[in-house]
PDB file of N, CA and C in Angstrom:
ATOM      1  N   MET A  13      16.072 163.832  32.568  1.00  0.00           N
ATOM      2  CA  MET A  13      17.083 164.841  32.806  1.00  0.00           C
ATOM      3  C   MET A  13      18.442 164.152  32.854  1.00  0.00           C
ATOM      4  N   THR A  14      19.404 164.749  32.182  1.00  0.00           N
ATOM      5  CA  THR A  14      20.746 164.185  32.176  1.00  0.00           C
ATOM      6  C   THR A  14      21.483 164.560  33.453  1.00  0.00           C
ATOM      7  N   SER A  15      22.559 163.854  33.729  1.00  0.00           N
ATOM      8  CA  SER A  15      23.347 164.200  34.920  1.00  0.00           C
ATOM      9  C   SER A  15      23.956 165.583  34.768  1.00  0.00           C
ATOM     10  N   ASP A  16      24.280 165.998  33.530  1.00  0.00           N
ATOM     11  CA  ASP A  16      24.794 167.355  33.306  1.00  0.00           C
ATOM     12  C   ASP A  16      23.750 168.388  33.705  1.00  0.00           C
ATOM     13  N   ALA A  17      22.496 168.145  33.328  1.00  0.00           N
ATOM     14  CA  ALA A  17      21.422 169.078  33.663  1.00  0.00           C
ATOM     15  C   ALA A  17      21.192 169.117  35.164  1.00  0.00           C
ATOM     16  N   ALA A  18      21.269 167.975  35.810  1.00  0.00           N
ATOM     17  CA  ALA A  18      21.047 167.915  37.253  1.00  0.00           C
ATOM     18  C   ALA A  18      22.116 168.684  38.019  1.00  0.00           C
ATOM     19  N   SER A  19      23.309 168.792  37.450  1.00  0.00           N
ATOM     20  CA  SER A  19      24.388 169.479  38.156  1.00  0.00           C
ATOM     21  C   SER A  19      24.507 170.957  37.770  1.00  0.00           C
ATOM     22  N   LEU A  20      23.682 171.417  36.836  1.00  0.00           N
ATOM     23  CA  LEU A  20      23.725 172.811  36.398  1.00  0.00           C
ATOM     24  C   LEU A  20      23.321 173.728  37.553  1.00  0.00           C
ATOM     25  N   ARG A  21      24.177 174.691  37.888  1.00  0.00           N
ATOM     26  CA  ARG A  21      23.970 175.553  39.062  1.00  0.00           C
ATOM     27  C   ARG A  21      23.498 176.949  38.676  1.00  0.00           C
ATOM     28  N   ARG A  22      22.670 177.518  39.551  1.00  0.00           N
ATOM     29  CA  ARG A  22      22.226 178.897  39.434  1.00  0.00           C
ATOM     30  C   ARG A  22      23.313 179.811  40.000  1.00  0.00           C
ATOM     31  N   PRO A  23      23.227 181.120  39.737  1.00  0.00           N
ATOM     32  CA  PRO A  23      24.218 182.045  40.307  1.00  0.00           C
ATOM     33  C   PRO A  23      24.285 182.004  41.835  1.00  0.00           C
ATOM     34  N   ASP A  24      23.164 181.649  42.490  1.00  0.00           N
ATOM     35  CA  ASP A  24      23.175 181.587  43.957  1.00  0.00           C
ATOM     36  C   ASP A  24      23.696 180.256  44.485  1.00  0.00           C
ATOM     37  N   GLY A  25      24.140 179.367  43.592  1.00  0.00           N
ATOM     38  CA  GLY A  25      24.697 178.081  43.989  1.00  0.00           C
ATOM     39  C   GLY A  25      23.698 176.941  44.009  1.00  0.00           C
ATOM     40  N   GLY A  26      22.399 177.267  43.969  1.00  0.00           N
ATOM     41  CA  GLY A  26      21.375 176.226  43.945  1.00  0.00           C
ATOM     42  C   GLY A  26      21.309 175.539  42.585  1.00  0.00           C
ATOM     43  N   ARG A  27      20.591 174.434  42.542  1.00  0.00           N
ATOM     44  CA  ARG A  27      20.453 173.701  41.285  1.00  0.00           C
ATOM     45  C   ARG A  27      19.167 174.132  40.570  1.00  0.00           C
ATOM     46  N   TRP A  28      19.263 174.345  39.251  1.00  0.00           N
ATOM     47  CA  TRP A  28      18.088 174.712  38.465  1.00  0.00           C
ATOM     48  C   TRP A  28      17.008 173.638  38.577  1.00  0.00           C
ATOM     49  N   CYS A  29      17.400 172.397  38.650  1.00  0.00           N
ATOM     50  CA  CYS A  29      16.423 171.302  38.671  1.00  0.00           C
ATOM     51  C   CYS A  29      15.610 171.258  39.964  1.00  0.00           C
ATOM     52  N   ASP A  30      15.986 172.030  40.976  1.00  0.00           N
ATOM     53  CA  ASP A  30      15.248 172.056  42.240  1.00  0.00           C
ATOM     54  C   ASP A  30      14.149 173.113  42.273  1.00  0.00           C
ATOM     55  N   LEU A  31      14.108 173.991  41.265  1.00  0.00           N
ATOM     56  CA  LEU A  31      13.108 175.057  41.264  1.00  0.00           C
ATOM     57  C   LEU A  31      11.723 174.520  40.944  1.00  0.00           C
ATOM     58  N   GLU A  32      10.722 175.098  41.593  1.00  0.00           N
ATOM     59  CA  GLU A  32       9.320 174.782  41.321  1.00  0.00           C
ATOM     60  C   GLU A  32       8.580 176.090  41.124  1.00  0.00           C
ATOM     61  N   GLY A  33       7.443 176.047  40.451  1.00  0.00           N
ATOM     62  CA  GLY A  33       6.648 177.248  40.242  1.00  0.00           C
ATOM     63  C   GLY A  33       7.155 178.048  39.060  1.00  0.00           C
ATOM     64  N   ALA A  34       6.866 179.345  39.075  1.00  0.00           N
ATOM     65  CA  ALA A  34       7.190 180.221  37.950  1.00  0.00           C
ATOM     66  C   ALA A  34       8.688 180.507  37.872  1.00  0.00           C
ATOM     67  N   VAL A  35       9.235 180.353  36.668  1.00  0.00           N
ATOM     68  CA  VAL A  35      10.644 180.654  36.398  1.00  0.00           C
ATOM     69  C   VAL A  35      10.689 181.522  35.145  1.00  0.00           C
ATOM     70  N   LEU A  36      11.358 182.665  35.219  1.00  0.00           N
ATOM     71  CA  LEU A  36      11.513 183.563  34.082  1.00  0.00           C
ATOM     72  C   LEU A  36      12.972 183.554  33.643  1.00  0.00           C
ATOM     73  N   LEU A  37      13.202 183.217  32.377  1.00  0.00           N
ATOM     74  CA  LEU A  37      14.540 183.285  31.783  1.00  0.00           C
ATOM     75  C   LEU A  37      14.509 184.380  30.724  1.00  0.00           C
ATOM     76  N   GLY A  38      15.468 185.264  30.747  1.00  0.00           N
ATOM     77  CA  GLY A  38      15.529 186.332  29.760  1.00  0.00           C
ATOM     78  C   GLY A  38      16.945 186.557  29.295  1.00  0.00           C
ATOM     79  N   GLY A  39      17.082 186.914  28.034  1.00  0.00           N
ATOM     80  CA  GLY A  39      18.395 187.190  27.472  1.00  0.00           C
ATOM     81  C   GLY A  39      18.266 187.496  25.996  1.00  0.00           C
ATOM     82  N   ASP A  40      19.398 187.420  25.298  1.00  0.00           N
ATOM     83  CA  ASP A  40      19.360 187.633  23.859  1.00  0.00           C
ATOM     84  C   ASP A  40      19.927 186.409  23.150  1.00  0.00           C
ATOM     85  N   ALA A  41      20.090 186.505  21.848  1.00  0.00           N
ATOM     86  CA  ALA A  41      20.511 185.348  21.059  1.00  0.00           C
ATOM     87  C   ALA A  41      21.844 184.778  21.540  1.00  0.00           C
ATOM     88  N   ARG A  42      22.693 185.610  22.117  1.00  0.00           N
ATOM     89  CA  ARG A  42      23.983 185.110  22.632  1.00  0.00           C
ATOM     90  C   ARG A  42      23.787 184.140  23.791  1.00  0.00           C
ATOM     91  N   ASN A  43      22.668 184.263  24.502  1.00  0.00           N
ATOM     92  CA  ASN A  43      22.389 183.427  25.672  1.00  0.00           C
ATOM     93  C   ASN A  43      21.610 182.157  25.351  1.00  0.00           C
ATOM     94  N   LEU A  44      21.272 181.924  24.077  1.00  0.00           N
ATOM     95  CA  LEU A  44      20.440 180.768  23.722  1.00  0.00           C
ATOM     96  C   LEU A  44      20.984 179.433  24.217  1.00  0.00           C
ATOM     97  N   PRO A  45      22.267 179.121  24.039  1.00  0.00           N
ATOM     98  CA  PRO A  45      22.741 177.822  24.513  1.00  0.00           C
ATOM     99  C   PRO A  45      22.522 177.617  26.013  1.00  0.00           C
ATOM    100  N   GLU A  46      22.805 178.647  26.805  1.00  0.00           N
ATOM    101  CA  GLU A  46      22.623 178.520  28.251  1.00  0.00           C
ATOM    102  C   GLU A  46      21.144 178.430  28.620  1.00  0.00           C
ATOM    103  N   MET A  47      20.301 179.224  27.960  1.00  0.00           N
ATOM    104  CA  MET A  47      18.868 179.166  28.264  1.00  0.00           C
ATOM    105  C   MET A  47      18.283 177.800  27.890  1.00  0.00           C
ATOM    106  N   ARG A  48      18.772 177.200  26.802  1.00  0.00           N
ATOM    107  CA  ARG A  48      18.317 175.852  26.434  1.00  0.00           C
ATOM    108  C   ARG A  48      18.712 174.833  27.505  1.00  0.00           C
ATOM    109  N   ARG A  49      19.952 174.934  27.997  1.00  0.00           N
ATOM    110  CA  ARG A  49      20.400 174.002  29.045  1.00  0.00           C
ATOM    111  C   ARG A  49      19.592 174.182  30.327  1.00  0.00           C
ATOM    112  N   ILE A  50      19.331 175.422  30.695  1.00  0.00           N
ATOM    113  CA  ILE A  50      18.556 175.679  31.912  1.00  0.00           C
ATOM    114  C   ILE A  50      17.131 175.155  31.760  1.00  0.00           C
ATOM    115  N   ALA A  51      16.474 175.462  30.646  1.00  0.00           N
ATOM    116  CA  ALA A  51      15.101 174.997  30.422  1.00  0.00           C
ATOM    117  C   ALA A  51      15.035 173.470  30.481  1.00  0.00           C
ATOM    118  N   ALA A  52      16.046 172.804  29.932  1.00  0.00           N
ATOM    119  CA  ALA A  52      16.078 171.336  29.958  1.00  0.00           C
ATOM    120  C   ALA A  52      16.299 170.798  31.363  1.00  0.00           C
ATOM    121  N   ALA A  53      16.974 171.576  32.206  1.00  0.00           N
ATOM    122  CA  ALA A  53      17.294 171.119  33.561  1.00  0.00           C
ATOM    123  C   ALA A  53      16.149 171.317  34.544  1.00  0.00           C
ATOM    124  N   LEU A  54      15.196 172.184  34.223  1.00  0.00           N
ATOM    125  CA  LEU A  54      14.111 172.483  35.160  1.00  0.00           C
ATOM    126  C   LEU A  54      13.253 171.258  35.432  1.00  0.00           C
ATOM    127  N   SER A  55      12.749 171.181  36.656  1.00  0.00           N
ATOM    128  CA  SER A  55      11.883 170.070  37.032  1.00  0.00           C
ATOM    129  C   SER A  55      10.517 170.232  36.373  1.00  0.00           C
ATOM    130  N   PRO A  56       9.753 169.158  36.268  1.00  0.00           N
ATOM    131  CA  PRO A  56       8.390 169.263  35.735  1.00  0.00           C
ATOM    132  C   PRO A  56       7.496 170.179  36.574  1.00  0.00           C
ATOM    133  N   ALA A  57       7.881 170.447  37.817  1.00  0.00           N
ATOM    134  CA  ALA A  57       7.100 171.326  38.689  1.00  0.00           C
ATOM    135  C   ALA A  57       7.353 172.809  38.398  1.00  0.00           C
ATOM    136  N   ALA A  58       8.300 173.104  37.524  1.00  0.00           N
ATOM    137  CA  ALA A  58       8.602 174.491  37.162  1.00  0.00           C
ATOM    138  C   ALA A  58       7.819 174.866  35.906  1.00  0.00           C
ATOM    139  N   HIS A  59       7.282 176.067  35.896  1.00  0.00           N
ATOM    140  CA  HIS A  59       6.582 176.597  34.721  1.00  0.00           C
ATOM    141  C   HIS A  59       7.425 177.751  34.189  1.00  0.00           C
ATOM    142  N   VAL A  60       8.092 177.518  33.065  1.00  0.00           N
ATOM    143  CA  VAL A  60       9.069 178.478  32.564  1.00  0.00           C
ATOM    144  C   VAL A  60       8.475 179.397  31.501  1.00  0.00           C
ATOM    145  N   THR A  61       8.885 180.671  31.586  1.00  0.00           N
ATOM    146  CA  THR A  61       8.651 181.646  30.530  1.00  0.00           C
ATOM    147  C   THR A  61      10.022 182.098  30.072  1.00  0.00           C
ATOM    148  N   VAL A  62      10.258 182.001  28.766  1.00  0.00           N
ATOM    149  CA  VAL A  62      11.550 182.380  28.192  1.00  0.00           C
ATOM    150  C   VAL A  62      11.333 183.578  27.276  1.00  0.00           C
ATOM    151  N   LEU A  63      12.074 184.650  27.511  1.00  0.00           N
ATOM    152  CA  LEU A  63      12.024 185.849  26.681  1.00  0.00           C
ATOM    153  C   LEU A  63      13.386 186.029  26.033  1.00  0.00           C
ATOM    154  N   VAL A  64      13.405 186.071  24.687  1.00  0.00           N
ATOM    155  CA  VAL A  64      14.676 186.152  23.961  1.00  0.00           C
ATOM    156  C   VAL A  64      14.638 187.324  22.984  1.00  0.00           C
ATOM    157  N   GLU A  65      15.550 188.274  23.159  1.00  0.00           N
ATOM    158  CA  GLU A  65      15.705 189.376  22.213  1.00  0.00           C
ATOM    159  C   GLU A  65      16.529 188.900  21.024  1.00  0.00           C
ATOM    160  N   VAL A  66      16.053 189.184  19.813  1.00  0.00           N
ATOM    161  CA  VAL A  66      16.779 188.804  18.602  1.00  0.00           C
ATOM    162  C   VAL A  66      16.886 190.010  17.674  1.00  0.00           C
ATOM    163  N   CYS A  67      17.830 189.935  16.740  1.00  0.00           N
ATOM    164  CA  CYS A  67      18.050 191.006  15.770  1.00  0.00           C
ATOM    165  C   CYS A  67      17.499 190.614  14.405  1.00  0.00           C
ATOM    166  N   GLY A  68      16.371 189.936  14.388  1.00  0.00           N
ATOM    167  CA  GLY A  68      15.755 189.509  13.142  1.00  0.00           C
ATOM    168  C   GLY A  68      15.350 188.047  13.207  1.00  0.00           C
ATOM    169  N   SER A  69      14.526 187.645  12.264  1.00  0.00           N
ATOM    170  CA  SER A  69      13.966 186.288  12.282  1.00  0.00           C
ATOM    171  C   SER A  69      15.017 185.202  12.088  1.00  0.00           C
ATOM    172  N   ASP A  70      16.172 185.538  11.528  1.00  0.00           N
ATOM    173  CA  ASP A  70      17.212 184.529  11.330  1.00  0.00           C
ATOM    174  C   ASP A  70      17.816 184.052  12.653  1.00  0.00           C
ATOM    175  N   GLN A  71      17.596 184.785  13.736  1.00  0.00           N
ATOM    176  CA  GLN A  71      18.109 184.373  15.047  1.00  0.00           C
ATOM    177  C   GLN A  71      17.092 183.581  15.861  1.00  0.00           C
ATOM    178  N   VAL A  72      15.872 183.471  15.357  1.00  0.00           N
ATOM    179  CA  VAL A  72      14.842 182.714  16.067  1.00  0.00           C
ATOM    180  C   VAL A  72      15.156 181.232  15.953  1.00  0.00           C
ATOM    181  N   GLY A  73      15.105 180.538  17.081  1.00  0.00           N
ATOM    182  CA  GLY A  73      15.417 179.115  17.112  1.00  0.00           C
ATOM    183  C   GLY A  73      14.367 178.352  17.879  1.00  0.00           C
ATOM    184  N   VAL A  74      14.785 177.272  18.472  1.00  0.00           N
ATOM    185  CA  VAL A  74      13.880 176.423  19.235  1.00  0.00           C
ATOM    186  C   VAL A  74      14.396 176.292  20.657  1.00  0.00           C
ATOM    187  N   ILE A  75      13.499 176.483  21.606  1.00  0.00           N
ATOM    188  CA  ILE A  75      13.781 176.213  23.011  1.00  0.00           C
ATOM    189  C   ILE A  75      12.632 175.359  23.514  1.00  0.00           C
ATOM    190  N   ASP A  76      12.940 174.213  24.061  1.00  0.00           N
ATOM    191  CA  ASP A  76      11.900 173.336  24.599  1.00  0.00           C
ATOM    192  C   ASP A  76      11.531 173.813  25.991  1.00  0.00           C
ATOM    193  N   ALA A  77      10.388 174.490  26.088  1.00  0.00           N
ATOM    194  CA  ALA A  77       9.921 175.001  27.373  1.00  0.00           C
ATOM    195  C   ALA A  77       8.791 174.134  27.930  1.00  0.00           C
ATOM    196  N   ARG A  78       8.655 172.930  27.412  1.00  0.00           N
ATOM    197  CA  ARG A  78       7.569 172.019  27.808  1.00  0.00           C
ATOM    198  C   ARG A  78       6.232 172.747  27.767  1.00  0.00           C
ATOM    199  N   GLU A  79       5.597 172.899  28.896  1.00  0.00           N
ATOM    200  CA  GLU A  79       4.287 173.548  28.960  1.00  0.00           C
ATOM    201  C   GLU A  79       4.402 175.070  29.108  1.00  0.00           C
ATOM    202  N   GLY A  80       5.617 175.568  29.135  1.00  0.00           N
ATOM    203  CA  GLY A  80       5.835 176.999  29.320  1.00  0.00           C
ATOM    204  C   GLY A  80       5.677 177.784  28.026  1.00  0.00           C
ATOM    205  N   ARG A  81       6.212 178.992  28.032  1.00  0.00           N
ATOM    206  CA  ARG A  81       6.056 179.897  26.895  1.00  0.00           C
ATOM    207  C   ARG A  81       7.411 180.454  26.487  1.00  0.00           C
ATOM    208  N   VAL A  82       7.621 180.564  25.184  1.00  0.00           N
ATOM    209  CA  VAL A  82       8.824 181.197  24.638  1.00  0.00           C
ATOM    210  C   VAL A  82       8.372 182.365  23.774  1.00  0.00           C
ATOM    211  N   SER A  83       8.926 183.548  24.022  1.00  0.00           N
ATOM    212  CA  SER A  83       8.618 184.736  23.219  1.00  0.00           C
ATOM    213  C   SER A  83       9.910 185.255  22.605  1.00  0.00           C
ATOM    214  N   TRP A  84       9.867 185.465  21.293  1.00  0.00           N
ATOM    215  CA  TRP A  84      11.005 186.002  20.556  1.00  0.00           C
ATOM    216  C   TRP A  84      10.734 187.487  20.334  1.00  0.00           C
ATOM    217  N   LEU A  85      11.585 188.343  20.865  1.00  0.00           N
ATOM    218  CA  LEU A  85      11.391 189.787  20.858  1.00  0.00           C
ATOM    219  C   LEU A  85      12.336 190.417  19.842  1.00  0.00           C
ATOM    220  N   ASP A  86      11.799 190.812  18.693  1.00  0.00           N
ATOM    221  CA  ASP A  86      12.621 191.320  17.591  1.00  0.00           C
ATOM    222  C   ASP A  86      13.001 192.780  17.838  1.00  0.00           C
ATOM    223  N   ARG A  87      14.303 193.055  17.811  1.00  0.00           N
ATOM    224  CA  ARG A  87      14.818 194.415  18.013  1.00  0.00           C
ATOM    225  C   ARG A  87      14.803 195.246  16.736  1.00  0.00           C
ATOM    226  N   SER A  88      14.483 194.633  15.581  1.00  0.00           N
ATOM    227  CA  SER A  88      14.491 195.339  14.302  1.00  0.00           C
ATOM    228  C   SER A  88      13.487 196.482  14.308  1.00  0.00           C
ATOM    229  N   LEU A  89      13.894 197.608  13.711  1.00  0.00           N
ATOM    230  CA  LEU A  89      13.018 198.768  13.647  1.00  0.00           C
ATOM    231  C   LEU A  89      13.396 199.624  12.444  1.00  0.00           C
ATOM    232  N   ASP A  90      12.582 199.600  11.408  1.00  0.00           N
ATOM    233  CA  ASP A  90      12.779 200.460  10.233  1.00  0.00           C
ATOM    234  C   ASP A  90      14.229 200.490   9.746  1.00  0.00           C
ATOM    235  N   GLY A  91      14.819 199.343   9.530  1.00  0.00           N
ATOM    236  CA  GLY A  91      16.177 199.261   9.014  1.00  0.00           C
ATOM    237  C   GLY A  91      17.261 199.383  10.069  1.00  0.00           C
ATOM    238  N   GLY A  92      16.897 199.652  11.297  1.00  0.00           N
ATOM    239  CA  GLY A  92      17.872 199.757  12.386  1.00  0.00           C
ATOM    240  C   GLY A  92      17.523 198.783  13.490  1.00  0.00           C
ATOM    241  N   LEU A  93      18.129 198.987  14.638  1.00  0.00           N
ATOM    242  CA  LEU A  93      17.875 198.127  15.790  1.00  0.00           C
ATOM    243  C   LEU A  93      17.554 198.971  17.010  1.00  0.00           C
ATOM    244  N   ARG A  94      16.597 198.521  17.774  1.00  0.00           N
ATOM    245  CA  ARG A  94      16.333 199.144  19.077  1.00  0.00           C
ATOM    246  C   ARG A  94      17.534 198.849  19.985  1.00  0.00           C
ATOM    247  N   PRO A  95      17.744 199.659  21.012  1.00  0.00           N
ATOM    248  CA  PRO A  95      18.859 199.399  21.938  1.00  0.00           C
ATOM    249  C   PRO A  95      18.734 198.014  22.582  1.00  0.00           C
ATOM    250  N   ARG A  96      19.874 197.370  22.794  1.00  0.00           N
ATOM    251  CA  ARG A  96      19.902 196.052  23.438  1.00  0.00           C
ATOM    252  C   ARG A  96      19.230 196.145  24.808  1.00  0.00           C
ATOM    253  N   GLY A  97      18.333 195.233  25.067  1.00  0.00           N
ATOM    254  CA  GLY A  97      17.654 195.162  26.350  1.00  0.00           C
ATOM    255  C   GLY A  97      16.320 195.899  26.406  1.00  0.00           C
ATOM    256  N   GLU A  98      16.065 196.773  25.437  1.00  0.00           N
ATOM    257  CA  GLU A  98      14.829 197.560  25.475  1.00  0.00           C
ATOM    258  C   GLU A  98      13.583 196.679  25.365  1.00  0.00           C
ATOM    259  N   ARG A  99      13.538 195.799  24.367  1.00  0.00           N
ATOM    260  CA  ARG A  99      12.375 194.920  24.186  1.00  0.00           C
ATOM    261  C   ARG A  99      12.234 193.954  25.353  1.00  0.00           C
ATOM    262  N   LEU A 100      13.351 193.466  25.868  1.00  0.00           N
ATOM    263  CA  LEU A 100      13.335 192.547  27.013  1.00  0.00           C
ATOM    264  C   LEU A 100      12.747 193.253  28.235  1.00  0.00           C
ATOM    265  N   ALA A 101      13.199 194.462  28.514  1.00  0.00           N
ATOM    266  CA  ALA A 101      12.691 195.218  29.665  1.00  0.00           C
ATOM    267  C   ALA A 101      11.203 195.490  29.514  1.00  0.00           C
ATOM    268  N   GLN A 102      10.761 195.848  28.296  1.00  0.00           N
ATOM    269  CA  GLN A 102       9.334 196.092  28.062  1.00  0.00           C
ATOM    270  C   GLN A 102       8.521 194.837  28.337  1.00  0.00           C
ATOM    271  N   ALA A 103       9.006 193.692  27.896  1.00  0.00           N
ATOM    272  CA  ALA A 103       8.280 192.432  28.090  1.00  0.00           C
ATOM    273  C   ALA A 103       8.215 192.053  29.558  1.00  0.00           C
ATOM    274  N   ILE A 104       9.295 192.271  30.284  1.00  0.00           N
ATOM    275  CA  ILE A 104       9.315 191.918  31.706  1.00  0.00           C
ATOM    276  C   ILE A 104       8.367 192.812  32.495  1.00  0.00           C
ATOM    277  N   HIS A 105       8.303 194.082  32.133  1.00  0.00           N
ATOM    278  CA  HIS A 105       7.485 195.030  32.883  1.00  0.00           C
ATOM    279  C   HIS A 105       6.056 195.122  32.386  1.00  0.00           C
ATOM    280  N   ALA A 106       5.716 194.354  31.351  1.00  0.00           N
ATOM    281  CA  ALA A 106       4.339 194.407  30.796  1.00  0.00           C
ATOM    282  C   ALA A 106       3.360 193.720  31.714  1.00  0.00           C
TER     283      ALA A 106
END
């Protein structure tokens, strides 16, 4: 872990690298850089699940979740797009 990752703070002021157990990260393609930094900062004791809403396969990238899981949730639907957040909410509540 880099010193930058060790100093990365959560909204509550705590450090991401101090979390243990289950961690859920969710967002869309705009949040990929931050989700990558957070996933890299997590301790080995954290088991991360990353849910990312995308507007097509061209937005699918790579997130190193170690032993965790990354799910890419495509908003595409018959030439249009589902509302932002719909696929993410469905995945969280599944």
